[in-house]
Coordinates of C-alpha atoms in Angstrom, one line a residue:
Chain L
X324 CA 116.4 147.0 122.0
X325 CA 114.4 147.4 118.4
X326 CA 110.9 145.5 118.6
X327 CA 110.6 143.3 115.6
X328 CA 110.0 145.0 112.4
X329 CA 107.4 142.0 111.8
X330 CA 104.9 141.0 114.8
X331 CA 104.7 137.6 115.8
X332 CA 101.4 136.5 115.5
X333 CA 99.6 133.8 117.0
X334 CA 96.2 133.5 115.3
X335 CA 97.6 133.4 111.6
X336 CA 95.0 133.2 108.9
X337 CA 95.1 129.7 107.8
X338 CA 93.6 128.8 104.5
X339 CA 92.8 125.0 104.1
X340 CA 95.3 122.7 102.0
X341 CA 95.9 119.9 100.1
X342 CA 97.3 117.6 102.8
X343 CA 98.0 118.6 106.1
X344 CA 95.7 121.7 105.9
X345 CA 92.5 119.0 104.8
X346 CA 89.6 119.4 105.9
X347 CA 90.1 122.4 108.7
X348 CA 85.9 122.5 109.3
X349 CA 86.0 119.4 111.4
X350 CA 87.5 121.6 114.0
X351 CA 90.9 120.8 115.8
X352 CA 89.5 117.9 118.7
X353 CA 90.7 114.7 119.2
X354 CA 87.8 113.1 117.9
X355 CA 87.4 114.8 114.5
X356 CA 91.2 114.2 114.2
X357 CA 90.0 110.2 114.4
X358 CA 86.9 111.2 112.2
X359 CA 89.2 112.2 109.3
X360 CA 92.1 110.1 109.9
X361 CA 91.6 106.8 111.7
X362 CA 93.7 105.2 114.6
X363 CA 97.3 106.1 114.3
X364 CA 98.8 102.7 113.3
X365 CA 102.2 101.6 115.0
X366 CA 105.1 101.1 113.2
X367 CA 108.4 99.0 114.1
X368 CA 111.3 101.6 113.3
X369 CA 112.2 99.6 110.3
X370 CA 108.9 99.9 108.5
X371 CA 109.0 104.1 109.8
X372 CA 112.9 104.3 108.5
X373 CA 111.3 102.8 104.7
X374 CA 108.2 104.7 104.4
X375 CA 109.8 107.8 105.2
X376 CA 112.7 106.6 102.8
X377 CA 110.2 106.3 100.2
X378 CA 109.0 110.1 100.2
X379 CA 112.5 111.3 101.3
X380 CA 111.2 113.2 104.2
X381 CA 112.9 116.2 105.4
X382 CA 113.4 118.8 108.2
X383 CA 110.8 121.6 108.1
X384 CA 112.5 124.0 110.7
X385 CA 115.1 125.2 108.0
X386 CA 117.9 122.9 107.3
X387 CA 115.9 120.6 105.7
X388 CA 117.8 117.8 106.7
X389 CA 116.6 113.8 105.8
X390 CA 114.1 113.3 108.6
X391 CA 114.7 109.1 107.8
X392 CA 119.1 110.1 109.2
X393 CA 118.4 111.7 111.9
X394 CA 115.8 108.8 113.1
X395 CA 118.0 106.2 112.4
X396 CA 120.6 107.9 114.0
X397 CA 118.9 108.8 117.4
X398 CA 117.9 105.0 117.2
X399 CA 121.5 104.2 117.3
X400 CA 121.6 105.1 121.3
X401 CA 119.9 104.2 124.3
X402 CA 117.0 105.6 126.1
X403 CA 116.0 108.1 123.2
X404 CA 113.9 111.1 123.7
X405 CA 111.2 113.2 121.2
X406 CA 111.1 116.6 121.0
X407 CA 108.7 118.9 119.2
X408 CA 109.3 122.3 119.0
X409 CA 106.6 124.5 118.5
X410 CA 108.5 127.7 119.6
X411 CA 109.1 130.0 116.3
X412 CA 111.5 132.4 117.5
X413 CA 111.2 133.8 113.6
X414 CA 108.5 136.6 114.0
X415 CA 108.0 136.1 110.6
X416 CA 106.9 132.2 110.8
X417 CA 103.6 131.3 111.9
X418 CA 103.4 128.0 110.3
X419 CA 103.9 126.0 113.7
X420 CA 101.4 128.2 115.1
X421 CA 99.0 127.7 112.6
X422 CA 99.5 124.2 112.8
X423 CA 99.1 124.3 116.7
X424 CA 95.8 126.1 116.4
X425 CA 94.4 123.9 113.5
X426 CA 96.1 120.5 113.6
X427 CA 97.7 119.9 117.0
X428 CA 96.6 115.9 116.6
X429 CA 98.5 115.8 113.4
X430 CA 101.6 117.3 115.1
X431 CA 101.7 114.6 118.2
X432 CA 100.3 112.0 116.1
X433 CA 103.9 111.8 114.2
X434 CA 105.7 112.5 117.3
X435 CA 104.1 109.7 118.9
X436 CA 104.2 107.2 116.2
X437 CA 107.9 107.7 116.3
X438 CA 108.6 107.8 119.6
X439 CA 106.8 104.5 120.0
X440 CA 109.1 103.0 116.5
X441 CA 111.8 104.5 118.7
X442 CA 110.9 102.5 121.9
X443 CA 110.9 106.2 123.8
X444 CA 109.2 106.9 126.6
X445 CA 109.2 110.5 127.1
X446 CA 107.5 113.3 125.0
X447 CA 108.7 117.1 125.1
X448 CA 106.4 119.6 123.7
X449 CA 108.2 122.8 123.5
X450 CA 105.8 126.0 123.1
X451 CA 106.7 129.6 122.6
X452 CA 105.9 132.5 125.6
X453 CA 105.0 135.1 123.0
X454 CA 102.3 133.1 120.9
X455 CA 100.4 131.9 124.2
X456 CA 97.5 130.5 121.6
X457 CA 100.3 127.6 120.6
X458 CA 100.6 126.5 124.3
X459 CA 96.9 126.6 125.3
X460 CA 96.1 124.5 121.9
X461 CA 98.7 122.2 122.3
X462 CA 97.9 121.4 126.5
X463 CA 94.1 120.7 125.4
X464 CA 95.2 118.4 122.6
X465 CA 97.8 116.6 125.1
X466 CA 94.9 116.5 127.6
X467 CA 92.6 114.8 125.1
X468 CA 94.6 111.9 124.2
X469 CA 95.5 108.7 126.5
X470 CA 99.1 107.7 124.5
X471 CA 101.0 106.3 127.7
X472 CA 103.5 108.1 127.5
X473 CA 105.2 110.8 129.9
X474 CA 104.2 114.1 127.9
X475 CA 105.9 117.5 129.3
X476 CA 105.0 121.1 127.9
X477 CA 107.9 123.3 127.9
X478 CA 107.6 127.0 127.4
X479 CA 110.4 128.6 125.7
X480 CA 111.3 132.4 126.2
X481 CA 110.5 135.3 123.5
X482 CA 113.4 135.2 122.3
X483 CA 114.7 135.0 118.3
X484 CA 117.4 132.2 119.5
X485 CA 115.1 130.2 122.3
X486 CA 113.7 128.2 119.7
X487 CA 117.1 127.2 118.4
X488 CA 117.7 123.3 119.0
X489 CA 120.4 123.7 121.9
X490 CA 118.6 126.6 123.5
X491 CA 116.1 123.9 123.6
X492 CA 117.6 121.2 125.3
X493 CA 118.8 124.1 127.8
X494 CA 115.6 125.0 128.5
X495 CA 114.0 121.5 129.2
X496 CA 117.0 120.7 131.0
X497 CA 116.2 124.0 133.6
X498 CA 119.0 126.4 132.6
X499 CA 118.5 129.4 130.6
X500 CA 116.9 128.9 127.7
X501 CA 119.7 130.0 125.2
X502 CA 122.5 128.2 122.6
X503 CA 125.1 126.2 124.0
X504 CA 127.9 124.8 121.9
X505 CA 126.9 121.4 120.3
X506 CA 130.2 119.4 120.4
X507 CA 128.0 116.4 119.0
X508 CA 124.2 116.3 117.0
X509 CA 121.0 116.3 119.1
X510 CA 120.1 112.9 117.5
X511 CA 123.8 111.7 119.4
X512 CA 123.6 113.5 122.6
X513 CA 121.1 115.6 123.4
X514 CA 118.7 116.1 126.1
X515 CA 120.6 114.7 129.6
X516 CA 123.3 113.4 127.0
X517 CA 120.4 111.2 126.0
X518 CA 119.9 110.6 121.8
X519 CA 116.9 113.1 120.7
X520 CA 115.2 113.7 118.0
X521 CA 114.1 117.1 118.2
X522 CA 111.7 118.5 115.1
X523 CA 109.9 121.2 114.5
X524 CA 106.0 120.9 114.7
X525 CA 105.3 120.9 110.8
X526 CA 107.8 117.7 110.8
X527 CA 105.9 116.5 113.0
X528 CA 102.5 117.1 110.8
X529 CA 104.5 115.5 107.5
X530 CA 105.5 112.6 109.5
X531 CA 102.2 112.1 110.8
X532 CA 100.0 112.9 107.6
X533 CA 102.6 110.1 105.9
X534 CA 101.9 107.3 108.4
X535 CA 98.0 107.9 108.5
X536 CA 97.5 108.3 104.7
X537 CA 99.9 106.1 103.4
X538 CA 103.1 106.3 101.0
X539 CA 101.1 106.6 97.8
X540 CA 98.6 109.0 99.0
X541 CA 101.2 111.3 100.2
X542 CA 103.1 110.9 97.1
X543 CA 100.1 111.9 95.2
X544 CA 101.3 115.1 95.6
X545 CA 104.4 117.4 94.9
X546 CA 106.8 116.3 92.2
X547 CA 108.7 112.9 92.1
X548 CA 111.9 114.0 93.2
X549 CA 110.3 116.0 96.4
X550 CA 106.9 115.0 97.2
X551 CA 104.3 115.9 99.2
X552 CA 103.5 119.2 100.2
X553 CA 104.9 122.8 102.3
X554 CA 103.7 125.4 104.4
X555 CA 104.7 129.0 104.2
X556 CA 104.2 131.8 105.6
X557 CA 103.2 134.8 103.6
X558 CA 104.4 137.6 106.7
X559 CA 102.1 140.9 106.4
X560 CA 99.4 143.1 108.2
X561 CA 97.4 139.4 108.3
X562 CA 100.1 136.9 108.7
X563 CA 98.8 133.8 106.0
X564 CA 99.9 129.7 106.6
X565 CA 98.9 128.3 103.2
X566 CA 100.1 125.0 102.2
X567 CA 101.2 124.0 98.9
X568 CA 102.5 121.4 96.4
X569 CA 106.2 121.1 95.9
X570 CA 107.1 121.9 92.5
X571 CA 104.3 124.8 92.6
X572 CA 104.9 127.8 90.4
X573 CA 105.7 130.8 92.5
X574 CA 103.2 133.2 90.9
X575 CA 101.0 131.0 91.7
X576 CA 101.2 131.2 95.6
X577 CA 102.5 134.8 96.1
X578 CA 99.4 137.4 96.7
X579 CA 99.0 139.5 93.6
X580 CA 99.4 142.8 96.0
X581 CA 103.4 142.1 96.4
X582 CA 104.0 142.0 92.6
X583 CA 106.9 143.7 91.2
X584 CA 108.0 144.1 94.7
X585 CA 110.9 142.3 96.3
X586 CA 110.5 139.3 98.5
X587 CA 112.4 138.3 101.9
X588 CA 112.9 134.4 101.4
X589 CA 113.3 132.2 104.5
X590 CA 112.6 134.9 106.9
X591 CA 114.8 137.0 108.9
X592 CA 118.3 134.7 108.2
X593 CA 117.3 134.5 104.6
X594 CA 118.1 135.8 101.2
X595 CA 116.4 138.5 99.2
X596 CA 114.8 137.6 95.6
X597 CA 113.5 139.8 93.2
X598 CA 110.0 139.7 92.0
X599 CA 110.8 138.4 88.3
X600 CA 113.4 136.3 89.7
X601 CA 111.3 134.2 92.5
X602 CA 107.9 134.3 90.0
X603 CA 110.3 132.7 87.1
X604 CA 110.8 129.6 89.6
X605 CA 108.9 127.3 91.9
X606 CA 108.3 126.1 95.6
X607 CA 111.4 124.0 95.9
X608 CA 113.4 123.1 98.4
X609 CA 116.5 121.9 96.4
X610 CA 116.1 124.5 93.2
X611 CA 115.9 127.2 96.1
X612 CA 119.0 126.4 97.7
X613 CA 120.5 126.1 94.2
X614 CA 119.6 129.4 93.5
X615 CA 121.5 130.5 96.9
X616 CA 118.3 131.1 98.4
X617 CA 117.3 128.5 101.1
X618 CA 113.6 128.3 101.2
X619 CA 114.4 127.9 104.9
X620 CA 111.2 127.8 107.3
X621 CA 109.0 128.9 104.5
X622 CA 108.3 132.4 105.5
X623 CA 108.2 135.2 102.8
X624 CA 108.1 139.4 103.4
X625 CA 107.1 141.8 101.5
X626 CA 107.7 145.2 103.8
X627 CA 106.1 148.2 102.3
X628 CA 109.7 149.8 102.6
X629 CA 112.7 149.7 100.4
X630 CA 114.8 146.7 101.3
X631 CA 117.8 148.3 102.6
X632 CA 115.2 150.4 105.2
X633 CA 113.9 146.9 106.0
X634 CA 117.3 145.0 106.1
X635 CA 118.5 147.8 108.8
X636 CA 115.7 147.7 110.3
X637 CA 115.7 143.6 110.6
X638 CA 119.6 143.7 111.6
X639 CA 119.1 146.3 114.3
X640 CA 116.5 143.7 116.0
X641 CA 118.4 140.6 115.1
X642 CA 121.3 142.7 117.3
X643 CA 119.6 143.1 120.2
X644 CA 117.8 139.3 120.3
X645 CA 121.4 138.2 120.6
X646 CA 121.7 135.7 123.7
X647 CA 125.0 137.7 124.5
X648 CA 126.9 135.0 125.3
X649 CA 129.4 134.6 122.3
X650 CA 131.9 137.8 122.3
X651 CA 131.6 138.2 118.3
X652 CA 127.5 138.2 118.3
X653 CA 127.1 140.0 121.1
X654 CA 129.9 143.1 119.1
X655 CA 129.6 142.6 115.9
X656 CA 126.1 142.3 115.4
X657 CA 125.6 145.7 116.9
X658 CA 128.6 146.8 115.0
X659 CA 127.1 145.4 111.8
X660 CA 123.6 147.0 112.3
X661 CA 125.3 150.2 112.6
X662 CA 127.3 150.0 109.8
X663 CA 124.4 149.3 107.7
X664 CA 122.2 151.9 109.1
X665 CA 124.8 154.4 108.0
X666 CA 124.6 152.4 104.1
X667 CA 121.0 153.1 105.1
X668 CA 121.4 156.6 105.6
X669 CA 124.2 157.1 103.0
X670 CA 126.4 158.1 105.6
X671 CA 128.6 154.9 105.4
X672 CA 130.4 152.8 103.0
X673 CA 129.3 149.5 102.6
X674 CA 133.0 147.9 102.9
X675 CA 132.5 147.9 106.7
X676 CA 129.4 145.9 106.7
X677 CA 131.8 143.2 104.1
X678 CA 134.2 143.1 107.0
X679 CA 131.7 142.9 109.6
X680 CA 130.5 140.1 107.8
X681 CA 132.9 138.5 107.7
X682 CA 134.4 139.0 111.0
X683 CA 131.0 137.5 112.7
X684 CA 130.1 134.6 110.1
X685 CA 130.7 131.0 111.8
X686 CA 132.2 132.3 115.3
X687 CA 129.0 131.5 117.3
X688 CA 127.2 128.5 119.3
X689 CA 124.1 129.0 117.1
X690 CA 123.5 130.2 113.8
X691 CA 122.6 133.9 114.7
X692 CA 125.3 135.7 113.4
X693 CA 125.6 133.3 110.3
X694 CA 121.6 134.0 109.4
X695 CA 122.5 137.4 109.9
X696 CA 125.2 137.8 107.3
X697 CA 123.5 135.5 105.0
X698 CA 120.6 138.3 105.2
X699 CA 122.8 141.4 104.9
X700 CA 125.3 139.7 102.1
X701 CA 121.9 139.1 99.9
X702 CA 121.2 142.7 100.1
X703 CA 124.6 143.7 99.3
X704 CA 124.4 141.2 96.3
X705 CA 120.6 141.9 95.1
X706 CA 120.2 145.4 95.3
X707 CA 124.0 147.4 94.7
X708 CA 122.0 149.9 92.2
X709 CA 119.3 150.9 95.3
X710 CA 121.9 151.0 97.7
X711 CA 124.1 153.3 95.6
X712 CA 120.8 155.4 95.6
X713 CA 120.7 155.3 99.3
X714 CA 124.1 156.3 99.3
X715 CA 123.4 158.9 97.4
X716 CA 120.1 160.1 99.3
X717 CA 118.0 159.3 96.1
X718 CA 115.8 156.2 97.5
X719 CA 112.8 156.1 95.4
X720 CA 110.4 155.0 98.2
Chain S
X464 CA 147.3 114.1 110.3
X465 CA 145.7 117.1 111.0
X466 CA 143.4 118.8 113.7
X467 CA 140.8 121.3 114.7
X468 CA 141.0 124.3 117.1
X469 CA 137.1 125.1 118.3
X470 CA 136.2 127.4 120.4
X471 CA 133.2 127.4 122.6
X472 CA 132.1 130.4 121.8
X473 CA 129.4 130.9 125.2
X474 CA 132.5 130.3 127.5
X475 CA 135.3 132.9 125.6
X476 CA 135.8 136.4 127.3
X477 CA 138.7 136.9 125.2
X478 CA 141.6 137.0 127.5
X479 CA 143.7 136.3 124.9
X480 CA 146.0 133.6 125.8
X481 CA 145.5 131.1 123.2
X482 CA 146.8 134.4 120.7
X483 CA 149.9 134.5 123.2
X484 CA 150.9 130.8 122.8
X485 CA 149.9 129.9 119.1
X486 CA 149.8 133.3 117.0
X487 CA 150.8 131.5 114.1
X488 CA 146.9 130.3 114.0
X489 CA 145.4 132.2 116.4
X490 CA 144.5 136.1 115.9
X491 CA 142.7 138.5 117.9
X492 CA 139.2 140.2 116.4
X493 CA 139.1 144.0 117.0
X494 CA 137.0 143.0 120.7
X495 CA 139.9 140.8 121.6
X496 CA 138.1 137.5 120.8
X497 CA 140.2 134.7 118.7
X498 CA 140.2 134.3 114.9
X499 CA 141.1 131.1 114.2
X500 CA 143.0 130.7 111.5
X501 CA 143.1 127.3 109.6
X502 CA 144.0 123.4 110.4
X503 CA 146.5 122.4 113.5
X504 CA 149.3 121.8 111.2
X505 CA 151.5 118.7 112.8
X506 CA 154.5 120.9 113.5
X507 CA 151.7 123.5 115.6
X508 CA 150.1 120.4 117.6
X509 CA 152.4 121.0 120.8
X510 CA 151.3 124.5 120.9
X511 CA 148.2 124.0 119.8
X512 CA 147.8 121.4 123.1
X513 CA 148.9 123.9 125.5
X514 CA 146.7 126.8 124.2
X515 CA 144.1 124.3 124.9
X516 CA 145.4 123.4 128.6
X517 CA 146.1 127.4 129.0
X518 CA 143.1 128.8 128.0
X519 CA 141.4 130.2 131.3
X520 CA 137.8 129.7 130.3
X521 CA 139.0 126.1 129.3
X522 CA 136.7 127.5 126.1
X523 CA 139.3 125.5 123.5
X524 CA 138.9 122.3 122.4
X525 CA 141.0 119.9 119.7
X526 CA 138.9 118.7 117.1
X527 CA 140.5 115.6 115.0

């Protein structure tokens, strides 16, 4: 099986931020949390549904869905249950990590508020094998605080797909910790059948950063239409979490040692973007999926190699981290990094890796095999003249 | 009105059946797994139901 072509890291370098990223010196205890923040206030579920209404809140695992829906949705059932999911199976994300390591009181402080808006009694922390520095922050911060309420650490496997939302609920129900077929949304029927709300740990941070600061203070920054604030991961020798302003030029977040170079956007399931392309726009989560390129997690690479190197390389690991449960994954994805290694190596046409494509896209429990395709139809799209070079044996680099 | 064939994709080892009773909606990939074509057209429901009964993963379900 290919290792990742990106290590996982879990000490990122995290540079401090407007928002969640304030004020790092204090250190990451319980009682500097306080120092900076105050008590967390509690909040019926009405007053949470309108103040995150009021800075449209979304999902910061990828999807980007209306945190303020999925809330009043899980609300809608008995006997709800809160997630958070610190397990990045993305090698190229170390956002929750760096969150974990810097801000775990920010991450349980929105959990908590919620779950208590919610009426819920139970708290899932979900933490990832291969980044043991997430787990070991996150027990010492659960350890420090006295919430009343039945907190239960999770550790999810090293896997790409473990951190998916039904691999999840596998998981902290004691199966194998791997996608399932979601007949209905986690916030319907989720964990034991139970409605759950299951976020990601910088949801979590947003969520909490909104109720202890305050609508207008929160609003403060970003633009009107998406305020507030993002983390991303800028992937490399020193994986970076940096935090910035929505509506934030580009240029002026990328590192200057990746210009004129082409950026992966969103990570390994995401879309390629050419320098002068991505530097012409701005941190946005709507203009980026406008543009057909999903900000997704908020992780950006910049491999040293040509992208159609790097995109066989990615494919040939995203083939082997397949839970090998669905029959067209667990084929076609090895099929599909084959296909491509030959475009690689100019022995190959790329029609096959079309057909693969779209033999695989949308036949699977998870969304594997569609972040795959999305990943290798962006190369196909962005760079036709370099992989006509390929083709030809005349890559440049 | 109109359904949905889904299949669970975790519990299909592509014995092929469902491509047996419906193959007007139902092809096989080059591994044998099903391509499913489109909407459960009224006329296709009855076929459609037992493709679901058949199915020896019981990995099919009808969507409305």
């Amino acid at each position: 099986m290919s290792a990742s072509p990106v290590a996982a890291s879990d000490h990122p370098l995290v540079r401090s931020g407007p928002a969640l990223l304030e004020g790092l010196d204090g250190g990451r205890g319980l009682t500097a949390h306080r120092r900076q923040y105050g008590e967390l206030p509690r909040l019926g579920l009405d007053d949470l549904l309108a103040t995150l209404a009021r800075v449209r809140l979304r999902g910061r695992g990828g999807a980007a869905f209306p945190f303020e829906t999925k809330l009043r949705t899980a609300a809608a059932g008995r006997r709800p249950v809160v997630v958070v999911n610190l397990s990045e199976g993305e090698p190229a994300s170390a956002k929750d990590c760096g969150l974990a390591t810097t801000r775990p009181h920010l991450v349980l402080d929105g959990a908590v508020v919620t779950a208590r808006a919610l009426g819920a009694r139970e708290l899932h922390v979900v933490v990832p094998r291969d980044r043991p520095g997430v787990g070991a922050a996150m027990r010492v911060a659960v350890g420090e605080r006295d919430d009343r309420m039945r907190t239960v650490v999770h550790t999810a496997d090293s896997r790409f797909v473990a951190g998916q939302a039904r691999a999840v609920l596998e998981l902290m129900a004691g199966r194998p910790n791997l996608p399932v077929t979601a007949w209905s949304p986690e916030a319907v029927a989720g964990h034991r059948g139970r409605p759950t709300l299951l976020s990601n740990a910088e949801t979590w941070a947003q969520v909490g950063r909104l109720v202890l600061s305050g609508v207008r203070s929160y609003a403060a920054l970003g633009t009107a239409e998406e305020p507030g604030t993002t983390l991303l991961t800028l992937s490399g020798p020193e994986p970076t979490v940096v935090e910035v302003e929505l509506g934030t030029p580009w240029r002026d977040v990328l590192p200057a040692t990746w210009a004129d170079r082409p950026v992966l956007v969103g990570g390994f399931h995401g879309s390629w973007v050419r320098w002068e392309d991505l530097t012409a726009g701005r941190v946005s989560v709507d203009a980026m999926r406008a543009a057909g390129t999903p900000l997704g997690a908020g992780a950006l690479v910049c491999p040293a190699d040509c992208p159609v190197t790097f995109t066989a390389r990615v494919v040939d690991y995203l083939a082997g981290q397949s839970a090998r449960r669905c029959g067209p994954c667990l084929n076609g994805l090895p099929a599909l990094a084959t296909a491509l290694r030959a475009v690689s190596d100019g022995t190959g046409p790329t029609d096959r890796v079309e057909s693969l494509a779209a033999l695989v896209v949308g036949r699977g429990a998870c969304a594997h095999p569609d972040g795959t395709v999305r990943l290798v139809r962006s190369l196909l799209a962005t760079f036709p003249a370099e992989i006509a070079a390929h083709g030809a044996s005349r890559c440049a680099s | 009105m109109t359904a949905r064939l889904r299949v669970d994709w975790p519990s299909c080892r592509a014995r092929g059946l469902c491509h047996e009773v419906l193959p007007e909606l139902v092809d096989l990939d080059e591994w044998g797994y099903p391509v499913v074509g489109g909407e459960v057209t009224p006329d296709l429901l009855d076929d459609a139901r037992a493709a679901v009964r058949m199915c020896p993963r019981l990995a099919l379900r009808l969507e409305p």
